[in-house]
Amino acid sequence: MHRQNQPSPAKFGIGQHVRRVEDRRFVTGHGSYVADTVIPGECVGILVASQHAHARVVRTDIEAAKAADGVVCILTADDLAADGVGGLLPMIMPPGMSGPSTVSPVLVRERVRYVGDPLVFVVAETALQARHAADLVEVEYEALPATVHVEDALREGAPILWDVCPNNIAFELAHGDPEETTRAFARATHVVSLKVVNNRVSANPIEPRAAIGHFNLADERYTLHTNSQWPHGVRATLANDVFGQSESNFRIISPDVGGGFGMKAQAYAEDALVLLASRRCGRPVKWLSTRSEALMRDTHGRDQVMIGELALDAEGRVLALRARGLHAVGAYVFAAVLAPLEYSIKVLPSVYDIKTVDVRTRGVFTNTSPLSAYRGAGRPEANYMIERLLDHAAAQLKMDPLELRRRNLITPQAFPYETATHYKYDSGEFARLLDRSLEIADWEHFGNRRAASEARGLLRGCAAVFCLEAAGLLNEAMEIRFDPSGTATILAGTHSHGQGHETAYKQMVSEWLGIPFESIRFVQGDTDQVTIGRGTYAARSAVAGGNSLKRAAETIIEKARGMAAEMLEVRVADIEFDAGTFRVTGTDLMISMPEVAKACCNMRALPPDQVVGLAATGSFGFEVPTFPNGCQVCEVEVDPATGLVCVDRLIAVSDVGRLVNPLLAEGQIHGGLAQGIGQALMESVVYERDTGQLITGSFTDYAMPRAADLPNFSTDFIEVPCLTNALGLKGCGELGTVGSPPAMITALLDALRPLGVTDIEMPATPARVWETIQLARKTG
Ligand code: SMO
């Protein structure tokens, strides 16, 4: 029982089940979203996008559109060129890349490379008028052959997207030691190999993208309201790459955001277009994505094919791992595309003691929407590969898959442990995770449940897999600032778009400064209020934000201690601080933190050399990633007559280090599990193979998981403190998604194994499962 209305620091401190303070406004309809924001005088922009996957643009005629009712202004690539507008550079340029030539332009001039490539921006008084006018824009195309699958794109004679990349290979990444690996394979008793496909998925957050741009003639500053995971990153891209102006000229406001999942981590063409159009027409310009535009133009995730090979000794110990991946880049090198590729090979050893590896992947241009981070970004691909491969090895060696895994786990005594891909793991108790998961799953009685299913003509399968992710990137700055009434405000460089940062950070500050949880204020997502910020992705915020905040709190206490000494007329050394109170050691003389804060803001009584106000900024930078890890046990029941897969149970036992708030952590894991189940069982972005037309252009064709598709998740945590940050946190946001696809598919294959099925591709839709069963029956 947790009553919210009884203020007590212990109840709201770190580790407590504090309910999200954000939910009050979210569930009562008081959230503040870009689409709901109205700026007086605003007009509406609509994007005209390419209808071809690959084509030369012969002619663009905007004359009829210009004359349409209500049209305010129209932007073409020629206008942008005249204004000297630059392209949308990726956050990190991949190594050896051909440079800016393959970067996404704000509007395309000569050659479109995917269905959805932006061509013309039409602004009118109303959305309807803009839509009508957009329909009058005439684009003449000369169609070119398109290629949408990574393997097709590398075939002899495949259409080439970029002249500077004549083989469609954008870049290549590698880790490990090929020669040592070859030697290990030569002395192996068993060699197994498996090809897996990671289906292309779309993030589909509850809130589609939205942007309002306003260029203010009075001070020549640009204000952009956009629903971004990283407003400061959007500012940097727009200022430095697109506009070529100082970042000080831009204010980015990202208010409440309904989900990002990696897809909203960067500036998109529309963010630039609303500002460019506003500069032209002198009015605020709003753009709102439809669901179909989102499926077409949002960055996508996964879309990878990988062949993995394991060398094992007679006892099933892995001697070496080899992997060769092809990962779609899409039409442009955009956003954080480097992340999924890098993680998809670097995380491959996961929780296993694999001393020798040779892992590589290549980024491949395809006539599809650009690829970027999607919840997990490469870690799900890596975990899917290694877990499927281990299961495959167990089947070939006729070993219990759990025993095979146990034999290869990194043991707690091995830490600190350096992987063959040069990650340094600080801590972990992997076998404990498995034991606990099996216990919750009632694993030992699986046989009874399988027999009961069989009695009803159904198949049942179970599986246990591990998951591990590398979390955290870049440094962070967090500020704590007191106002004259003694109230503290947290100014966050991270960005919460559903995670519950406000709650977590307030728990921390209320504990460290001993001030009431309810009185703390929280500010994020406004670059004019928050000086520096790195946004939220890669499960970084609790670790980076929390540890930065801790240092800010420590500085606050030291500054306030000096003031308290002045006020109590003793030496600083005589002041001790505990639970929000400064006390003269060994006496009853004391003063509270808010009182000291108020005194620091006093307009008269301060000593002349005292800094007015009480504020501090703390910073934390990742020297090494943190490594959240877990074990997931899945049990499915399959109806062979229909191919329907029912997820009977999914247990996730996770080590995310110390827990800031078990409720938030559980919510994060739940969401991640749901997204992984979505990918495993139903979600898939489908392009027509020859034309590159998008087949899954609406939710009629793109299946999202619904509550009824999901089991009642069982989650538990084993808190093994992280040793590379003071708070012992590992991060939590992506772990569920990393583990659930291999958990689902290995459990499904366990169910289908009696029929002779050894492989199935994601998404394992009822149609695909049914077909697979039919095929096995025919050939078996
Ligand atoms: S998709 Mo994650 O933010 O690495």
mmCIF file of C-alpha atoms and ligand atoms in Angstrom, residues 261-262 343 373-377 379 537-538 734, ligand 1:
data_model
loop_
_atom_site.group_PDB
_atom_site.id
_atom_site.type_symbol
_atom_site.label_atom_id
_atom_site.label_comp_id
_atom_site.label_asym_id
_atom_site.label_seq_id
_atom_site.Cartn_x
_atom_site.Cartn_y
_atom_site.Cartn_z
ATOM 1 C CA PHE A 261 11.749 4.319 -29.180
ATOM 2 C CA GLY A 262 14.851 5.661 -30.931
ATOM 3 C CA TYR A 343 25.784 -3.148 -31.385
ATOM 4 C CA ALA A 373 17.798 3.117 -33.725
ATOM 5 C CA TYR A 374 14.689 1.269 -32.624
ATOM 6 C CA ARG A 375 14.397 0.177 -28.992
ATOM 7 C CA GLY A 376 17.552 -1.813 -28.434
ATOM 8 C CA ALA A 377 19.239 -0.797 -31.699
ATOM 9 C CA ARG A 379 21.311 -5.480 -29.191
ATOM 10 C CA TYR A 537 18.069 6.709 -25.734
ATOM 11 C CA ALA A 538 20.286 3.679 -25.109
ATOM 12 C CA GLU A 734 15.499 -1.587 -23.684
HETATM 13 S S1 SMO B 1 16.975 2.407 -29.794
HETATM 14 MO MO1 SMO B 1 18.186 2.650 -28.179
HETATM 15 O O1 SMO B 1 17.783 4.262 -27.896
HETATM 16 O O2 SMO B 1 19.831 2.333 -28.460
#
